[in-house]
mmCIF file of C-alpha atoms in Angstrom:
data_model
loop_
_atom_site.group_PDB
_atom_site.id
_atom_site.type_symbol
_atom_site.label_atom_id
_atom_site.label_comp_id
_atom_site.label_asym_id
_atom_site.label_seq_id
_atom_site.Cartn_x
_atom_site.Cartn_y
_atom_site.Cartn_z
ATOM 1 C CA MET A 1 0.552 -0.849 -19.912
ATOM 2 C CA LYS A 2 0.093 -3.669 -18.076
ATOM 3 C CA LEU A 3 2.718 -5.523 -15.735
ATOM 4 C CA GLU A 4 4.400 -8.690 -16.837
ATOM 5 C CA LEU A 5 5.379 -11.009 -14.497
ATOM 6 C CA ASN A 6 5.617 -14.569 -14.402
ATOM 7 C CA ILE A 7 3.439 -15.779 -11.325
ATOM 8 C CA GLN A 8 1.779 -18.631 -10.118
ATOM 9 C CA PRO A 9 -1.765 -18.153 -8.701
ATOM 10 C CA LEU A 10 -2.034 -17.857 -4.970
ATOM 11 C CA SER A 11 -4.345 -21.204 -4.439
ATOM 12 C CA THR A 12 -1.432 -22.963 -5.912
ATOM 13 C CA TRP A 13 1.293 -22.747 -3.266
ATOM 14 C CA LEU A 14 -0.749 -21.829 -0.530
ATOM 15 C CA ASN A 15 -3.167 -23.878 1.942
ATOM 16 C CA ILE A 16 -5.758 -20.982 2.956
ATOM 17 C CA LYS A 17 -7.142 -22.977 6.023
ATOM 18 C CA ASN A 18 -10.016 -20.714 6.293
ATOM 19 C CA GLU A 19 -11.263 -17.413 4.484
ATOM 20 C CA PRO A 20 -10.019 -14.678 4.229
ATOM 21 C CA LEU A 21 -6.582 -15.740 4.313
ATOM 22 C CA ILE A 22 -4.506 -14.315 7.598
ATOM 23 C CA ILE A 23 -0.763 -14.846 8.424
ATOM 24 C CA SER A 24 -0.261 -13.839 11.643
ATOM 25 C CA GLY A 25 1.987 -13.736 14.833
ATOM 26 C CA PRO A 26 4.428 -11.618 16.849
ATOM 27 C CA CYS A 27 5.915 -8.123 15.614
ATOM 28 C CA SER A 28 9.068 -9.853 17.002
ATOM 29 C CA ALA A 29 10.209 -13.176 17.997
ATOM 30 C CA GLU A 30 10.697 -12.431 22.219
ATOM 31 C CA THR A 31 11.376 -15.609 23.384
ATOM 32 C CA GLU A 32 10.824 -19.409 22.798
ATOM 33 C CA GLU A 33 7.721 -19.698 25.112
ATOM 34 C CA GLN A 34 6.314 -16.040 23.962
ATOM 35 C CA LEU A 35 6.532 -17.471 20.347
ATOM 36 C CA LEU A 36 5.475 -21.050 20.955
ATOM 37 C CA THR A 37 2.422 -19.927 22.971
ATOM 38 C CA THR A 38 1.443 -17.424 20.478
ATOM 39 C CA ALA A 39 1.752 -19.834 17.772
ATOM 40 C CA HIS A 40 -0.231 -22.564 19.528
ATOM 41 C CA LEU A 41 -2.881 -20.144 20.660
ATOM 42 C CA LEU A 42 -2.741 -18.972 16.844
ATOM 43 C CA ALA A 43 -3.545 -22.388 15.315
ATOM 44 C CA ALA A 44 -5.967 -23.022 18.017
ATOM 45 C CA THR A 45 -8.393 -20.646 16.496
ATOM 46 C CA GLY A 46 -8.446 -22.445 13.093
ATOM 47 C CA LYS A 47 -8.625 -18.919 11.602
ATOM 48 C CA VAL A 48 -4.597 -18.668 11.104
ATOM 49 C CA SER A 49 -3.116 -19.850 7.552
ATOM 50 C CA VAL A 50 0.714 -18.856 8.249
ATOM 51 C CA LEU A 51 2.636 -17.843 11.528
ATOM 52 C CA ARG A 52 4.763 -15.020 11.037
ATOM 53 C CA ALA A 53 7.484 -13.528 13.333
ATOM 54 C CA GLY A 54 10.008 -10.668 13.077
ATOM 55 C CA ILE A 55 13.567 -12.374 13.553
ATOM 56 C CA TRP A 56 15.640 -9.356 12.254
ATOM 57 C CA LYS A 57 14.336 -5.970 13.334
ATOM 58 C CA PRO A 58 16.031 -2.900 11.741
ATOM 59 C CA ARG A 59 14.805 -0.296 13.976
ATOM 60 C CA THR A 60 14.813 3.494 13.431
ATOM 61 C CA ARG A 61 16.947 4.473 15.719
ATOM 62 C CA PRO A 62 19.843 2.615 17.717
ATOM 63 C CA GLY A 63 19.656 1.169 21.030
ATOM 64 C CA GLU A 64 15.936 0.076 20.692
ATOM 65 C CA PHE A 65 15.371 -3.882 20.461
ATOM 66 C CA GLU A 66 16.457 -5.242 16.850
ATOM 67 C CA GLY A 67 15.300 -8.933 16.949
ATOM 68 C CA ILE A 68 16.467 -11.848 18.389
ATOM 69 C CA GLY A 69 18.341 -13.012 15.460
ATOM 70 C CA SER A 70 19.274 -16.425 14.272
ATOM 71 C CA ILE A 71 18.131 -18.577 17.180
ATOM 72 C CA GLY A 72 14.813 -17.076 16.561
ATOM 73 C CA LEU A 73 14.478 -19.274 13.530
ATOM 74 C CA GLN A 74 15.290 -22.405 15.597
ATOM 75 C CA TRP A 75 11.843 -21.097 17.494
ATOM 76 C CA LEU A 76 10.093 -21.063 14.250
ATOM 77 C CA LYS A 77 11.054 -24.140 13.330
ATOM 78 C CA ARG A 78 9.419 -25.729 16.856
ATOM 79 C CA ALA A 79 6.712 -24.032 16.288
ATOM 80 C CA LYS A 80 6.108 -25.171 12.731
ATOM 81 C CA GLU A 81 6.688 -28.736 13.678
ATOM 82 C CA GLU A 82 4.188 -28.165 16.761
ATOM 83 C CA THR A 83 1.191 -26.585 15.451
ATOM 84 C CA GLY A 84 1.639 -27.566 11.594
ATOM 85 C CA LEU A 85 1.477 -23.963 9.992
ATOM 86 C CA PRO A 86 3.910 -22.568 7.723
ATOM 87 C CA THR A 87 6.092 -20.003 8.524
ATOM 88 C CA ALA A 88 7.109 -16.336 7.459
ATOM 89 C CA VAL A 89 10.151 -14.088 8.110
ATOM 90 C CA GLU A 90 11.263 -10.866 6.890
ATOM 91 C CA VAL A 91 14.899 -10.912 5.372
ATOM 92 C CA ALA A 92 16.607 -7.480 4.605
ATOM 93 C CA ASN A 93 19.935 -9.403 3.089
ATOM 94 C CA ALA A 94 21.569 -12.122 1.478
ATOM 95 C CA LYS A 95 22.497 -13.743 4.932
ATOM 96 C CA HIS A 96 18.966 -13.671 6.087
ATOM 97 C CA VAL A 97 17.940 -15.309 3.070
ATOM 98 C CA GLU A 98 20.625 -18.050 3.524
ATOM 99 C CA GLU A 99 19.716 -18.605 7.207
ATOM 100 C CA ALA A 100 15.927 -18.560 6.749
ATOM 101 C CA LEU A 101 15.931 -20.711 4.037
ATOM 102 C CA ALA A 102 18.437 -23.201 6.066
ATOM 103 C CA ALA A 103 16.014 -23.354 8.847
ATOM 104 C CA GLY A 104 12.776 -24.446 6.424
ATOM 105 C CA VAL A 105 11.082 -20.991 6.684
ATOM 106 C CA ASP A 106 8.220 -21.437 4.032
ATOM 107 C CA ILE A 107 7.715 -17.969 3.012
ATOM 108 C CA LEU A 108 10.141 -15.025 3.089
ATOM 109 C CA TRP A 109 8.957 -11.386 2.656
ATOM 110 C CA ILE A 110 10.901 -8.160 1.830
ATOM 111 C CA GLY A 111 10.210 -5.054 4.078
ATOM 112 C CA ALA A 112 9.105 -1.558 3.260
ATOM 113 C CA ARG A 113 12.430 -0.232 4.627
ATOM 114 C CA SER A 114 14.275 -2.669 2.176
ATOM 115 C CA THR A 115 11.957 -2.565 -0.797
ATOM 116 C CA VAL A 116 12.828 1.296 -1.347
ATOM 117 C CA ASN A 117 16.395 0.372 -1.867
ATOM 118 C CA PRO A 118 16.640 -1.363 -5.354
ATOM 119 C CA PHE A 119 20.339 -2.270 -4.000
ATOM 120 C CA THR A 120 19.056 -4.255 -1.266
ATOM 121 C CA VAL A 121 16.356 -5.684 -3.485
ATOM 122 C CA GLN A 122 18.918 -7.240 -5.728
ATOM 123 C CA GLU A 123 21.044 -8.496 -3.155
ATOM 124 C CA ILE A 124 17.874 -10.332 -1.852
ATOM 125 C CA ALA A 125 17.011 -11.295 -5.526
ATOM 126 C CA ASP A 126 20.467 -12.641 -6.247
ATOM 127 C CA ALA A 127 20.518 -14.871 -3.174
ATOM 128 C CA LEU A 128 16.962 -16.695 -4.239
ATOM 129 C CA LYS A 129 18.219 -17.389 -7.360
ATOM 130 C CA GLY A 130 17.426 -21.177 -8.088
ATOM 131 C CA VAL A 131 15.052 -21.609 -5.313
ATOM 132 C CA ASP A 132 11.592 -22.277 -5.273
ATOM 133 C CA ILE A 133 10.073 -20.240 -2.485
ATOM 134 C CA PRO A 134 7.125 -17.881 -2.056
ATOM 135 C CA VAL A 135 8.111 -14.253 -1.416
ATOM 136 C CA LEU A 136 5.996 -11.240 -0.872
ATOM 137 C CA VAL A 137 7.269 -7.498 -1.211
ATOM 138 C CA LYS A 138 5.565 -5.045 0.964
ATOM 139 C CA ASN A 139 5.289 -1.560 -0.131
ATOM 140 C CA PRO A 140 7.797 0.877 -0.051
ATOM 141 C CA ILE A 141 8.011 3.620 2.741
ATOM 142 C CA ASN A 142 7.257 6.477 0.311
ATOM 143 C CA PRO A 143 4.407 6.347 -1.884
ATOM 144 C CA ASP A 144 6.584 5.524 -4.997
ATOM 145 C CA LEU A 145 4.423 2.793 -7.022
ATOM 146 C CA GLN A 146 7.667 2.244 -9.722
ATOM 147 C CA LEU A 147 9.846 1.650 -6.418
ATOM 148 C CA TRP A 148 7.300 -1.426 -5.702
ATOM 149 C CA ILE A 149 6.967 -2.526 -9.073
ATOM 150 C CA GLY A 150 10.774 -2.799 -9.733
ATOM 151 C CA ALA A 151 11.339 -4.832 -6.169
ATOM 152 C CA LEU A 152 8.944 -7.305 -7.839
ATOM 153 C CA GLU A 153 10.243 -7.448 -11.036
ATOM 154 C CA ARG A 154 13.454 -7.827 -9.716
ATOM 155 C CA ILE A 155 12.575 -10.702 -7.561
ATOM 156 C CA ASN A 156 10.888 -12.275 -10.237
ATOM 157 C CA GLY A 157 13.618 -11.772 -12.601
ATOM 158 C CA ALA A 158 15.353 -14.252 -10.041
ATOM 159 C CA GLY A 159 12.997 -16.767 -11.007
ATOM 160 C CA ILE A 160 10.429 -16.678 -8.486
ATOM 161 C CA THR A 161 7.163 -17.597 -9.674
ATOM 162 C CA LYS A 162 5.657 -17.832 -6.167
ATOM 163 C CA LEU A 163 5.065 -14.016 -5.725
ATOM 164 C CA GLY A 164 2.872 -11.260 -4.061
ATOM 165 C CA ALA A 165 2.789 -7.852 -2.645
ATOM 166 C CA ILE A 166 1.805 -6.576 0.757
ATOM 167 C CA HIS A 167 0.134 -3.027 1.210
ATOM 168 C CA ARG A 168 0.880 -1.891 4.455
ATOM 169 C CA GLY A 169 1.000 2.137 3.871
ATOM 170 C CA PHE A 170 2.979 4.789 3.150
ATOM 171 C CA SER A 171 4.754 7.256 5.332
ATOM 172 C CA SER A 172 3.299 10.756 5.014
ATOM 173 C CA TYR A 173 4.893 14.266 6.920
ATOM 174 C CA GLU A 174 1.079 14.736 7.856
ATOM 175 C CA LYS A 175 -0.074 13.289 10.855
ATOM 176 C CA THR A 176 -3.266 11.366 10.655
ATOM 177 C CA SER A 177 -5.016 8.726 12.565
ATOM 178 C CA PHE A 178 -3.138 6.258 10.777
ATOM 179 C CA ARG A 179 0.665 5.046 11.326
ATOM 180 C CA ASN A 180 0.942 5.079 7.868
ATOM 181 C CA GLU A 181 -1.591 6.384 5.081
ATOM 182 C CA PRO A 182 -3.510 3.932 3.190
ATOM 183 C CA MET A 183 -3.168 5.560 0.278
ATOM 184 C CA TRP A 184 -5.354 2.853 -1.643
ATOM 185 C CA GLU A 185 -5.077 4.233 -5.048
ATOM 186 C CA LEU A 186 -1.757 2.940 -5.126
ATOM 187 C CA ALA A 187 -2.752 -0.315 -4.151
ATOM 188 C CA ILE A 188 -5.395 -0.551 -6.697
ATOM 189 C CA GLN A 189 -3.234 0.752 -9.495
ATOM 190 C CA LEU A 190 -0.863 -2.033 -9.001
ATOM 191 C CA LYS A 191 -3.758 -4.306 -9.075
ATOM 192 C CA THR A 192 -4.934 -2.864 -12.239
ATOM 193 C CA LEU A 193 -1.326 -3.124 -14.143
ATOM 194 C CA CYS A 194 -1.021 -7.104 -13.137
ATOM 195 C CA PRO A 195 -4.320 -8.260 -11.779
ATOM 196 C CA GLU A 196 -3.323 -11.839 -11.354
ATOM 197 C CA LEU A 197 -0.677 -10.753 -8.807
ATOM 198 C CA PRO A 198 -2.051 -11.631 -5.174
ATOM 199 C CA ILE A 199 -2.208 -8.329 -2.790
ATOM 200 C CA LEU A 200 -2.249 -9.306 0.915
ATOM 201 C CA ASN A 201 -2.960 -6.173 3.519
ATOM 202 C CA ASP A 202 -1.243 -5.329 6.694
ATOM 203 C CA PRO A 203 -3.482 -3.465 8.821
ATOM 204 C CA SER A 204 -1.264 -3.347 11.661
ATOM 205 C CA HIS A 205 1.502 -1.223 10.120
ATOM 206 C CA ILE A 206 -1.119 1.270 8.124
ATOM 207 C CA CYS A 207 -3.310 1.454 11.783
ATOM 208 C CA GLY A 208 -0.330 1.694 14.008
ATOM 209 C CA ASN A 209 -3.221 0.626 17.014
ATOM 210 C CA ARG A 210 -5.363 -2.098 17.310
ATOM 211 C CA GLU A 211 -8.407 0.110 17.444
ATOM 212 C CA LEU A 212 -8.475 0.539 13.871
ATOM 213 C CA ILE A 213 -7.587 -2.722 13.013
ATOM 214 C CA PRO A 214 -11.169 -3.864 12.205
ATOM 215 C CA TYR A 215 -11.996 -1.107 9.934
ATOM 216 C CA ILE A 216 -9.135 -1.641 7.675
ATOM 217 C CA SER A 217 -8.971 -5.185 7.468
ATOM 218 C CA GLN A 218 -12.756 -5.231 5.681
ATOM 219 C CA LYS A 219 -11.900 -2.169 3.628
ATOM 220 C CA ALA A 220 -8.994 -3.896 2.480
ATOM 221 C CA LEU A 221 -11.532 -6.826 1.821
ATOM 222 C CA ASP A 222 -13.768 -4.902 -0.191
ATOM 223 C CA LEU A 223 -11.174 -3.376 -2.534
ATOM 224 C CA ASP A 224 -10.606 -7.512 -3.364
ATOM 225 C CA MET A 225 -7.180 -7.866 -1.456
ATOM 226 C CA GLN A 226 -6.528 -11.461 -0.913
ATOM 227 C CA GLY A 227 -5.665 -11.539 2.802
ATOM 228 C CA LEU A 228 -4.445 -10.155 5.717
ATOM 229 C CA MET A 229 -0.937 -9.900 7.737
ATOM 230 C CA ILE A 230 -1.751 -8.874 11.145
ATOM 231 C CA GLU A 231 0.345 -8.740 14.378
ATOM 232 C CA ALA A 232 -0.794 -10.964 17.327
ATOM 233 C CA HIS A 233 1.101 -11.511 20.524
ATOM 234 C CA ILE A 234 0.198 -13.833 24.028
ATOM 235 C CA ASP A 235 0.099 -9.981 25.786
ATOM 236 C CA PRO A 236 0.462 -7.117 23.983
ATOM 237 C CA SER A 237 0.959 -4.755 26.824
ATOM 238 C CA VAL A 238 4.191 -6.239 27.454
ATOM 239 C CA ALA A 239 5.457 -6.616 23.703
ATOM 240 C CA TRP A 240 8.955 -5.513 22.927
ATOM 241 C CA THR A 241 7.960 -3.802 19.962
ATOM 242 C CA ASP A 242 5.012 -2.344 18.055
ATOM 243 C CA ALA A 243 2.573 -3.029 21.073
ATOM 244 C CA LYS A 244 -0.131 -0.684 20.548
ATOM 245 C CA GLN A 245 -0.811 -2.677 17.010
ATOM 246 C CA GLN A 246 -0.781 -5.985 18.029
ATOM 247 C CA LEU A 247 -3.725 -7.920 18.899
ATOM 248 C CA THR A 248 -4.057 -11.584 21.440
ATOM 249 C CA PRO A 249 -5.042 -14.457 19.463
ATOM 250 C CA ALA A 250 -8.870 -14.458 20.858
ATOM 251 C CA ALA A 251 -9.396 -10.903 19.633
ATOM 252 C CA LEU A 252 -7.759 -12.064 15.850
ATOM 253 C CA ALA A 253 -10.710 -14.624 16.038
ATOM 254 C CA GLU A 254 -12.897 -12.670 16.682
ATOM 255 C CA LEU A 255 -11.996 -10.222 14.116
ATOM 256 C CA ALA A 256 -11.736 -12.838 11.640
ATOM 257 C CA ASP A 257 -15.453 -14.165 12.434
ATOM 258 C CA ARG A 258 -16.723 -10.502 12.145
ATOM 259 C CA LEU A 259 -15.365 -9.795 8.740
ATOM 260 C CA THR A 260 -17.632 -10.329 5.444
ATOM 261 C CA ILE A 261 -16.128 -12.087 2.670
ATOM 262 C CA ARG A 262 -17.374 -10.936 -0.736
ATOM 263 C CA GLU A 263 -17.125 -11.974 -4.472
ATOM 264 C CA PRO A 264 -15.290 -9.905 -7.380
ATOM 265 C CA GLU A 265 -18.282 -11.241 -9.144
ATOM 266 C CA SER A 266 -22.028 -12.388 -9.621
ATOM 267 C CA ALA A 267 -23.333 -15.100 -11.588
ATOM 268 C CA ASN A 268 -26.959 -13.200 -10.649
ATOM 269 C CA GLU A 269 -28.054 -12.357 -14.293
ATOM 270 C CA VAL A 270 -30.433 -9.607 -12.751
ATOM 271 C CA PHE A 271 -27.592 -8.374 -10.855
ATOM 272 C CA VAL A 272 -25.389 -8.006 -13.723
ATOM 273 C CA ASP A 273 -28.106 -6.445 -15.976
ATOM 274 C CA LYS A 274 -28.659 -3.929 -13.301
ATOM 275 C CA LEU A 275 -24.908 -3.107 -12.888
ATOM 276 C CA ALA A 276 -24.364 -2.740 -16.326
ATOM 277 C CA ASP A 277 -26.822 0.182 -16.934
ATOM 278 C CA LEU A 278 -25.549 2.068 -13.860
ATOM 279 C CA ARG A 279 -22.252 1.601 -15.346
ATOM 280 C CA LYS A 280 -23.413 3.558 -18.584
ATOM 281 C CA ASP A 281 -24.926 6.390 -16.249
ATOM 282 C CA ILE A 282 -21.546 6.809 -14.693
ATOM 283 C CA ASP A 283 -19.893 6.586 -18.353
ATOM 284 C CA LYS A 284 -22.171 9.458 -19.560
ATOM 285 C CA ILE A 285 -21.471 11.258 -16.436
ATOM 286 C CA ASP A 286 -17.757 10.871 -16.881
ATOM 287 C CA ASP A 287 -17.999 12.095 -20.189
ATOM 288 C CA LEU A 288 -19.736 15.155 -19.173
ATOM 289 C CA LEU A 289 -17.263 15.818 -16.477
ATOM 290 C CA LEU A 290 -14.370 15.726 -19.058
ATOM 291 C CA GLN A 291 -16.433 18.227 -21.276
ATOM 292 C CA LYS A 292 -17.118 20.688 -18.891
ATOM 293 C CA LEU A 293 -13.174 20.532 -17.222
ATOM 294 C CA ALA A 294 -12.025 21.205 -20.969
ATOM 295 C CA GLU A 295 -14.343 24.187 -20.930
ATOM 296 C CA ARG A 296 -13.407 25.349 -17.787
ATOM 297 C CA MET A 297 -9.552 25.155 -18.851
ATOM 298 C CA ALA A 298 -10.344 27.133 -22.214
ATOM 299 C CA ILE A 299 -11.256 29.880 -19.772
ATOM 300 C CA VAL A 300 -8.097 29.409 -17.660
ATOM 301 C CA GLY A 301 -6.268 29.949 -21.022
ATOM 302 C CA LYS A 302 -7.998 33.006 -21.579
ATOM 303 C CA ILE A 303 -7.315 34.299 -18.212
ATOM 304 C CA GLY A 304 -4.242 33.578 -18.388
ATOM 305 C CA GLU A 305 -3.693 35.456 -21.984
ATOM 306 C CA TYR A 306 -5.406 38.893 -20.082
ATOM 307 C CA LYS A 307 -3.013 38.269 -16.957
ATOM 308 C CA ARG A 308 0.084 38.081 -19.160
ATOM 309 C CA ASP A 309 -1.128 41.524 -21.145
ATOM 310 C CA ASN A 310 -1.890 43.526 -18.108
ATOM 311 C CA GLN A 311 1.262 42.033 -16.241
ATOM 312 C CA VAL A 312 -0.571 40.444 -13.266
ATOM 313 C CA THR A 313 0.806 37.720 -11.420
ATOM 314 C CA ILE A 314 -0.385 33.870 -11.965
ATOM 315 C CA LEU A 315 -1.629 33.072 -8.497
ATOM 316 C CA GLN A 316 -3.762 35.326 -6.464
ATOM 317 C CA VAL A 317 -4.051 33.896 -2.794
ATOM 318 C CA ASN A 318 -7.582 35.917 -2.103
ATOM 319 C CA ARG A 319 -8.783 33.960 -5.518
ATOM 320 C CA TRP A 320 -7.882 30.577 -4.286
ATOM 321 C CA ASP A 321 -8.800 30.713 -0.900
ATOM 322 C CA ALA A 322 -12.437 31.880 -2.253
ATOM 323 C CA ILE A 323 -12.500 28.910 -4.407
ATOM 324 C CA SER A 324 -11.481 26.806 -1.825
ATOM 325 C CA LYS A 325 -14.207 28.013 0.628
ATOM 326 C CA LYS A 326 -16.805 27.701 -1.663
ATOM 327 C CA GLY A 327 -16.007 24.577 -2.786
ATOM 328 C CA ALA A 328 -16.119 23.182 0.816
ATOM 329 C CA SER A 329 -19.526 24.816 1.330
ATOM 330 C CA PHE A 330 -21.039 23.625 -1.458
ATOM 331 C CA ALA A 331 -19.808 19.895 -1.128
ATOM 332 C CA LYS A 332 -21.133 19.770 2.348
ATOM 333 C CA ALA A 333 -24.534 20.815 0.785
ATOM 334 C CA LEU A 334 -24.130 18.159 -1.293
ATOM 335 C CA LYS A 335 -23.110 15.418 1.132
ATOM 336 C CA LEU A 336 -19.747 15.320 -1.250
ATOM 337 C CA ASP A 337 -16.876 14.062 1.157
ATOM 338 C CA LEU A 338 -14.565 17.156 2.173
ATOM 339 C CA ASN A 339 -11.387 15.243 1.922
ATOM 340 C CA PHE A 340 -12.282 14.719 -1.742
ATOM 341 C CA THR A 341 -13.541 17.990 -2.655
ATOM 342 C CA GLU A 342 -10.452 19.371 -1.615
ATOM 343 C CA LYS A 343 -8.054 16.793 -3.257
ATOM 344 C CA PHE A 344 -10.065 17.493 -6.543
ATOM 345 C CA LEU A 345 -10.053 21.294 -6.329
ATOM 346 C CA GLU A 346 -6.348 21.073 -5.964
ATOM 347 C CA LEU A 347 -5.687 19.027 -8.894
ATOM 348 C CA VAL A 348 -7.662 21.405 -11.199
ATOM 349 C CA HIS A 349 -5.980 24.303 -9.683
ATOM 350 C CA SER A 350 -2.380 22.741 -10.350
ATOM 351 C CA GLU A 351 -3.145 22.164 -13.490
ATOM 352 C CA SER A 352 -4.877 25.941 -14.142
ATOM 353 C CA ILE A 353 -1.673 27.379 -12.640
ATOM 354 C CA ARG A 354 0.420 25.096 -15.062
ATOM 355 C CA LYS A 355 -1.275 25.980 -18.182
ATOM 356 C CA GLN A 356 -1.514 29.997 -17.198
ATOM 357 C CA THR A 357 2.378 29.560 -16.734
ATOM 358 C CA GLU A 358 2.909 28.063 -20.293
ATOM 359 C CA ILE A 359 0.928 30.885 -21.602
ATOM 360 C CA MET A 360 2.409 33.791 -19.409
ATOM 361 C CA ASN A 361 5.851 32.572 -20.535
ATOM 362 C CA ASP A 362 5.429 31.901 -24.253
ATOM 363 C CA GLY A 363 6.896 28.829 -24.384
ATOM 364 C CA LYS A 364 10.155 30.124 -22.075
ATOM 365 C CA VAL A 365 9.261 27.135 -19.721
ATOM 366 C CA GLU A 366 10.245 24.781 -22.147
ATOM 367 C CA GLU A 367 13.010 26.209 -23.171
ATOM 368 C CA GLY A 368 14.296 26.667 -19.363
ATOM 369 C CA ILE A 369 13.838 22.683 -19.382
ATOM 370 C CA ALA A 370 15.417 21.786 -22.180
ATOM 371 C CA ALA A 371 18.717 24.325 -20.894
ATOM 372 C CA GLU A 372 18.730 22.564 -17.822
ATOM 373 C CA ALA A 373 18.619 19.025 -19.850
ATOM 374 C CA HIS A 374 21.196 20.378 -22.072
ATOM 375 C CA THR A 375 23.609 22.042 -19.141
ATOM 376 C CA ASP A 376 23.098 18.317 -16.843
ATOM 377 C CA THR A 377 24.346 16.504 -19.871
ATOM 378 C CA ILE A 378 27.268 18.583 -20.358
ATOM 379 C CA GLN A 379 28.197 18.510 -16.597
ATOM 380 C CA SER A 380 27.853 14.975 -16.227
#
């Protein structure tokens, strides 16, 4: 099922100075001097197409710097006049929208904390009705594709056709090297549902530290994302917010020079023919994989019946532990990624548990679900 959005191509509403498209600027506008100096240095690189700055910065806990506020919009206006760079700010409510529009801001974006709340998104959408301005929607904090899609639909429904998405990663209970887990598969799903939707990547918020930004930036471009939003500051070491993830303008220019730009398609007939042959091989292997999975699940069904008839529990921890260890060892020998193998085995195991539960209870699971739904209906 495709996502139907009425949107204009990115190239019709944004002048990209250099490939790739880079939106950059400080996480927070702190002082007029800081913002103007950063803006001039970024403009001088010739790599930046849009100047961004945080004006309102809701923090996780009160008492921290929550943005300079509306006065920063005047600083942005001056930066635009002096550098020629269009400007972009985050808005989180109708008042922000009204003030940003009055100050001549060129692009608005909706942050992850706002995308997660349909009430907030709708308030912003209502404030945008009748306005012709580009709007970028960041993914919600939690990995919920439908929330992301819903926010895009609400903004598009307000008449905004200059629309794009920003992939900034997702909050995860497990702590890894990243501030926010990329979960690339969700951005890929969004792109698959709506191929014409421009999707930018925000490596600053994914990484949380500047050392990983080059890696994430290149991967985003390799996945055919249309640009990058990267935070930059004249002196990140003294930044009032998110100091570890900001680059200097010089470092940003160096990063841009090192990025490799690849095309989504090739006109080389030899390449196209060879790629088609390799994809046929992939299709054959995929068919075999599905057949083998079906055979495995048939055996799982027999095991479920045998356990049921002998009053044995579905989950047997020792057996699952043995499968996991064997899979990890085999994956290493086959040079398969361990994380991928673990996730694959967990999915197969989860489906095996579901199938055996269904057999073990002879339809009682479905009856229980129906009973719960009936009870909820009565109570509501």
